[in-house]
PDB file of C-alpha atoms in Angstrom:
ATOM      1  CA  ASN A1364      93.065 165.012 -97.011  1.00  0.00           C
ATOM      2  CA  PRO A1365      93.606 163.231-100.338  1.00  0.00           C
ATOM      3  CA  ALA A1366      90.696 165.149-101.842  1.00  0.00           C
ATOM      4  CA  PHE A1367      92.168 168.461-100.741  1.00  0.00           C
ATOM      5  CA  ALA A1368      95.523 167.424-102.185  1.00  0.00           C
ATOM      6  CA  GLU A1369      93.767 166.726-105.501  1.00  0.00           C
ATOM      7  CA  TYR A1370      92.081 170.145-105.453  1.00  0.00           C
ATOM      8  CA  ASP A1371      95.463 171.750-104.794  1.00  0.00           C
ATOM      9  CA  THR A1372      97.008 169.826-107.697  1.00  0.00           C
ATOM     10  CA  VAL A1373      94.253 170.888-110.074  1.00  0.00           C
ATOM     11  CA  ILE A1374      94.591 174.515-108.975  1.00  0.00           C
ATOM     12  CA  ARG A1375      98.376 174.385-109.489  1.00  0.00           C
ATOM     13  CA  MET A1376      97.776 173.050-112.981  1.00  0.00           C
ATOM     14  CA  ASP A1377      95.151 175.699-113.808  1.00  0.00           C
ATOM     15  CA  SER A1378      94.872 178.591-111.362  1.00  0.00           C
ATOM     16  CA  ASN A1379      91.799 179.893-113.225  1.00  0.00           C
ATOM     17  CA  TYR A1380      89.731 176.716-112.877  1.00  0.00           C
ATOM     18  CA  VAL A1381      86.704 178.125-111.060  1.00  0.00           C
ATOM     19  CA  LEU A1382      85.060 174.825-110.148  1.00  0.00           C
ATOM     20  CA  ALA A1383      88.164 173.550-108.348  1.00  0.00           C
ATOM     21  CA  TYR A1384      88.044 176.537-105.973  1.00  0.00           C
ATOM     22  CA  PHE A1385      84.271 176.244-105.586  1.00  0.00           C
ATOM     23  CA  ASP A1386      84.353 172.509-104.883  1.00  0.00           C
ATOM     24  CA  ARG A1387      87.251 172.907-102.438  1.00  0.00           C
ATOM     25  CA  ALA A1388      85.307 175.603-100.574  1.00  0.00           C
ATOM     26  CA  ILE A1389      82.204 173.420-100.325  1.00  0.00           C
ATOM     27  CA  SER A1390      84.280 170.393 -99.262  1.00  0.00           C
ATOM     28  CA  ARG A1391      85.987 172.452 -96.560  1.00  0.00           C
ATOM     29  CA  TYR A1392      82.628 173.677 -95.303  1.00  0.00           C
ATOM     30  CA  ASP A1393      81.266 170.124 -95.231  1.00  0.00           C
ATOM     31  CA  LEU A1394      84.315 168.983 -93.255  1.00  0.00           C
ATOM     32  CA  ILE A1395      83.860 171.817 -90.764  1.00  0.00           C
ATOM     33  CA  ARG A1396      80.202 170.824 -90.331  1.00  0.00           C
ATOM     34  CA  LEU A1397      81.197 167.177 -89.827  1.00  0.00           C
ATOM     35  CA  ILE A1398      83.765 168.082 -87.195  1.00  0.00           C
ATOM     36  CA  HIS A1399      81.254 170.284 -85.372  1.00  0.00           C
ATOM     37  CA  SER A1400      78.564 167.622 -85.566  1.00  0.00           C
ATOM     38  CA  LEU A1401      80.768 165.274 -83.562  1.00  0.00           C
ATOM     39  CA  ASP A1402      80.651 167.771 -80.714  1.00  0.00           C
ATOM     40  CA  ASP A1403      76.831 167.631 -80.735  1.00  0.00           C
ATOM     41  CA  TYR A1404      76.639 164.016 -79.629  1.00  0.00           C
ATOM     42  CA  GLN A1405      77.498 162.674 -76.213  1.00  0.00           C
ATOM     43  CA  GLU A1406      77.764 159.128 -77.479  1.00  0.00           C
ATOM     44  CA  GLU A1407      78.818 158.274 -80.962  1.00  0.00           C
ATOM     45  CA  ILE A1408      78.125 155.031 -82.716  1.00  0.00           C
ATOM     46  CA  THR A1409      81.036 153.832 -84.785  1.00  0.00           C
ATOM     47  CA  ILE A1410      81.643 150.673 -86.705  1.00  0.00           C
ATOM     48  CA  GLY A1411      85.115 149.201 -86.833  1.00  0.00           C
ATOM     49  CA  LYS A1412      86.871 152.134 -85.171  1.00  0.00           C
ATOM     50  CA  LYS A1413      87.215 153.315 -81.646  1.00  0.00           C
ATOM     51  CA  GLN A1414      85.600 156.678 -81.019  1.00  0.00           C
ATOM     52  CA  SER A1415      88.902 158.336 -80.132  1.00  0.00           C
ATOM     53  CA  ASP A1416      90.500 157.100 -83.366  1.00  0.00           C
ATOM     54  CA  LEU A1417      87.712 158.563 -85.497  1.00  0.00           C
ATOM     55  CA  ARG A1418      87.729 161.870 -83.645  1.00  0.00           C
ATOM     56  CA  SER A1419      91.504 162.214 -83.952  1.00  0.00           C
ATOM     57  CA  GLN A1420      91.260 161.699 -87.707  1.00  0.00           C
ATOM     58  CA  LEU A1421      88.661 164.440 -88.104  1.00  0.00           C
ATOM     59  CA  GLN A1422      89.722 167.029 -85.566  1.00  0.00           C
ATOM     60  CA  THR A1423      92.442 169.297 -86.672  1.00  0.00           C
ATOM     61  CA  ASP A1424      94.024 172.539 -85.647  1.00  0.00           C
ATOM     62  CA  ASP A1425      95.055 172.909 -89.272  1.00  0.00           C
ATOM     63  CA  PRO A1426      93.807 176.294 -90.459  1.00  0.00           C
ATOM     64  CA  GLN A1427      93.046 174.720 -93.838  1.00  0.00           C
ATOM     65  CA  ASN A1428      89.550 173.919 -92.610  1.00  0.00           C
ATOM     66  CA  THR A1429      88.430 177.291 -91.283  1.00  0.00           C
ATOM     67  CA  TYR A1430      85.614 179.495 -92.474  1.00  0.00           C
ATOM     68  CA  GLU A1431      88.223 182.044 -93.548  1.00  0.00           C
ATOM     69  CA  ASN A1432      89.634 179.564 -96.055  1.00  0.00           C
ATOM     70  CA  VAL A1433      86.167 178.787 -97.350  1.00  0.00           C
ATOM     71  CA  ILE A1434      85.619 182.535 -97.796  1.00  0.00           C
ATOM     72  CA  ARG A1435      88.992 182.867 -99.527  1.00  0.00           C
ATOM     73  CA  ASP A1436      88.151 180.146-102.065  1.00  0.00           C
ATOM     74  CA  LEU A1437      84.701 181.593-102.750  1.00  0.00           C
ATOM     75  CA  THR A1438      86.181 185.068-103.152  1.00  0.00           C
ATOM     76  CA  THR A1439      88.588 183.644-105.722  1.00  0.00           C
ATOM     77  CA  VAL A1440      85.644 182.082-107.563  1.00  0.00           C
ATOM     78  CA  ILE A1441      83.873 185.456-107.604  1.00  0.00           C
ATOM     79  CA  ARG A1442      87.012 187.213-108.851  1.00  0.00           C
ATOM     80  CA  LEU A1443      87.394 184.669-111.658  1.00  0.00           C
ATOM     81  CA  ASP A1444      83.678 184.486-112.507  1.00  0.00           C
ATOM     82  CA  PRO A1445      81.735 187.514-111.213  1.00  0.00           C
ATOM     83  CA  ASP A1446      78.471 186.066-112.581  1.00  0.00           C
ATOM     84  CA  PHE A1447      78.610 182.873-110.486  1.00  0.00           C
ATOM     85  CA  SER A1448      75.516 183.456-108.337  1.00  0.00           C
ATOM     86  CA  PHE A1449      76.037 180.305-106.277  1.00  0.00           C
ATOM     87  CA  ALA A1450      79.466 181.538-105.148  1.00  0.00           C
ATOM     88  CA  PHE A1451      77.884 184.747-103.828  1.00  0.00           C
ATOM     89  CA  TYR A1452      75.105 182.758-102.165  1.00  0.00           C
ATOM     90  CA  ASN A1453      77.474 180.307-100.485  1.00  0.00           C
ATOM     91  CA  ARG A1454      79.851 183.043 -99.346  1.00  0.00           C
ATOM     92  CA  GLY A1455      76.849 184.923 -97.937  1.00  0.00           C
ATOM     93  CA  PHE A1456      75.791 181.804 -96.075  1.00  0.00           C
ATOM     94  CA  ILE A1457      79.276 181.425 -94.570  1.00  0.00           C
ATOM     95  CA  TYR A1458      79.371 185.114 -93.620  1.00  0.00           C
ATOM     96  CA  ALA A1459      76.031 184.634 -91.855  1.00  0.00           C
ATOM     97  CA  GLN A1460      77.460 181.638 -89.981  1.00  0.00           C
ATOM     98  CA  MET A1461      80.348 183.860 -88.894  1.00  0.00           C
ATOM     99  CA  GLY A1462      77.994 186.631 -87.719  1.00  0.00           C
ATOM    100  CA  GLU A1463      79.119 188.974 -90.520  1.00  0.00           C
ATOM    101  CA  TYR A1464      75.562 189.963 -91.386  1.00  0.00           C
ATOM    102  CA  ARG A1465      76.316 193.080 -93.436  1.00  0.00           C
ATOM    103  CA  LEU A1466      78.607 191.077 -95.719  1.00  0.00           C
ATOM    104  CA  ALA A1467      76.063 188.261 -95.896  1.00  0.00           C
ATOM    105  CA  LEU A1468      73.350 190.711 -96.978  1.00  0.00           C
ATOM    106  CA  GLU A1469      75.601 192.095 -99.694  1.00  0.00           C
ATOM    107  CA  ASP A1470      76.328 188.625-101.036  1.00  0.00           C
ATOM    108  CA  PHE A1471      72.705 187.467-100.929  1.00  0.00           C
ATOM    109  CA  SER A1472      71.749 190.666-102.764  1.00  0.00           C
ATOM    110  CA  SER A1473      74.427 190.007-105.387  1.00  0.00           C
ATOM    111  CA  ALA A1474      73.160 186.453-105.841  1.00  0.00           C
ATOM    112  CA  ILE A1475      69.625 187.781-106.315  1.00  0.00           C
ATOM    113  CA  SER A1476      70.721 190.414-108.817  1.00  0.00           C
ATOM    114  CA  LEU A1477      72.475 187.711-110.847  1.00  0.00           C
ATOM    115  CA  ARG A1478      69.645 185.207-110.501  1.00  0.00           C
ATOM    116  CA  PRO A1479      66.335 186.976-109.740  1.00  0.00           C
ATOM    117  CA  GLU A1480      64.503 183.687-109.124  1.00  0.00           C
ATOM    118  CA  PHE A1481      66.853 182.468-106.351  1.00  0.00           C
ATOM    119  CA  PRO A1482      64.503 181.472-103.508  1.00  0.00           C
ATOM    120  CA  GLU A1483      67.188 180.476-100.972  1.00  0.00           C
ATOM    121  CA  ALA A1484      68.917 183.834-101.375  1.00  0.00           C
ATOM    122  CA  PHE A1485      65.638 185.683-100.769  1.00  0.00           C
ATOM    123  CA  TYR A1486      64.894 183.483 -97.751  1.00  0.00           C
ATOM    124  CA  ASN A1487      68.276 183.976 -96.092  1.00  0.00           C
ATOM    125  CA  ARG A1488      68.392 187.695 -96.864  1.00  0.00           C
ATOM    126  CA  GLY A1489      64.916 188.003 -95.366  1.00  0.00           C
ATOM    127  CA  LEU A1490      65.969 186.236 -92.171  1.00  0.00           C
ATOM    128  CA  ILE A1491      68.994 188.478 -91.755  1.00  0.00           C
ATOM    129  CA  ARG A1492      66.977 191.612 -92.414  1.00  0.00           C
ATOM    130  CA  ILE A1493      64.490 190.613 -89.721  1.00  0.00           C
ATOM    131  CA  LEU A1494      67.355 189.809 -87.369  1.00  0.00           C
ATOM    132  CA  GLN A1495      68.753 193.287 -87.973  1.00  0.00           C
ATOM    133  CA  GLY A1496      65.424 195.001 -87.285  1.00  0.00           C
ATOM    134  CA  GLU A1497      64.375 195.560 -90.896  1.00  0.00           C
ATOM    135  CA  ALA A1498      61.181 193.528 -90.648  1.00  0.00           C
ATOM    136  CA  GLY A1499      59.458 195.219 -93.594  1.00  0.00           C
ATOM    137  CA  LYS A1500      62.214 194.422 -96.068  1.00  0.00           C
ATOM    138  CA  GLY A1501      62.771 191.017 -94.496  1.00  0.00           C
ATOM    139  CA  CYS A1502      59.120 190.111 -94.847  1.00  0.00           C
ATOM    140  CA  GLU A1503      59.155 191.186 -98.507  1.00  0.00           C
ATOM    141  CA  ASP A1504      62.098 188.859 -99.114  1.00  0.00           C
ATOM    142  CA  LEU A1505      60.416 186.007 -97.251  1.00  0.00           C
ATOM    143  CA  SER A1506      57.249 186.532 -99.246  1.00  0.00           C
ATOM    144  CA  ARG A1507      59.220 186.300-102.479  1.00  0.00           C
ATOM    145  CA  ALA A1508      60.978 183.165-101.218  1.00  0.00           C
ATOM    146  CA  GLY A1509      57.580 181.635-100.469  1.00  0.00           C
ATOM    147  CA  GLU A1510      56.313 182.525-103.935  1.00  0.00           C
ATOM    148  CA  LEU A1511      59.382 180.816-105.369  1.00  0.00           C
ATOM    149  CA  GLY A1512      58.678 177.613-103.456  1.00  0.00           C
ATOM    150  CA  ILE A1513      60.186 177.823 -99.962  1.00  0.00           C
ATOM    151  CA  LEU A1514      57.095 177.080 -97.884  1.00  0.00           C
ATOM    152  CA  ASP A1515      58.942 177.535 -94.569  1.00  0.00           C
ATOM    153  CA  ALA A1516      59.125 181.231 -95.435  1.00  0.00           C
ATOM    154  CA  TYR A1517      55.413 181.492 -94.652  1.00  0.00           C
ATOM    155  CA  LYS A1518      55.956 180.015 -91.193  1.00  0.00           C
ATOM    156  CA  VAL A1519      58.591 182.635 -90.437  1.00  0.00           C
ATOM    157  CA  MET A1520      56.341 185.358 -91.845  1.00  0.00           C
ATOM    158  CA  LYS A1521      53.476 184.245 -89.627  1.00  0.00           C
ATOM    159  CA  ARG A1522      55.693 184.732 -86.604  1.00  0.00           C
ATOM    160  CA  TYR A1523      57.521 187.952 -87.515  1.00  0.00           C
ATOM    161  CA  CYS A1524      55.574 189.747 -90.221  1.00  0.00           C
ATOM    162  CA  PHE A1525      51.978 189.878 -89.143  1.00  0.00           C
ATOM    163  CA  LYS A1526      50.916 192.020 -86.235  1.00  0.00           C
ATOM    164  CA  ASP A1527      48.014 190.763 -84.182  1.00  0.00           C
ATOM    165  CA  THR A1528      45.280 193.285 -85.003  1.00  0.00           C
ATOM    166  CA  ALA A1529      42.471 191.509 -83.157  1.00  0.00           C
ATOM    167  CA  PRO A1530      40.939 193.539 -80.295  1.00  0.00           C
ATOM    168  CA  ASP A1531      41.779 192.399 -76.764  1.00  0.00           C
TER     169      ASP A1531
END
């Protein structure tokens, strides 16, 4: 909470400070992931705090820590700096998490157009294209991601891009 208060103070002081919005968006996303990770474990190991105390500090119904607020901050970054490829990439990633695949594809494509050697954007766009039944385009993106250094792209390609042509 103190960190978010600091971001808010900085933004009040300079409403055009792109990195304050970007950092706040990433911090919100990290907090959301932390909160969700607590749900993944039956037993938690804590030092110096009871489990219920820790959980009550992190769980919140406060809408400040929703994906929509992450999207809002990243959209502000893009409005202020339309060439910030990482803002498009991160917003695309959040859209994908939300199941908004069309919007995610648009943002990954924007990130790639701004930074043509952006392997993670190619990889994620490729995965979404395959998910949406566009295997040809998805495989092209995965291939490019592999060429740019994401070796896991080849594992996905092996599974979804190559048809077994061996005779039965």
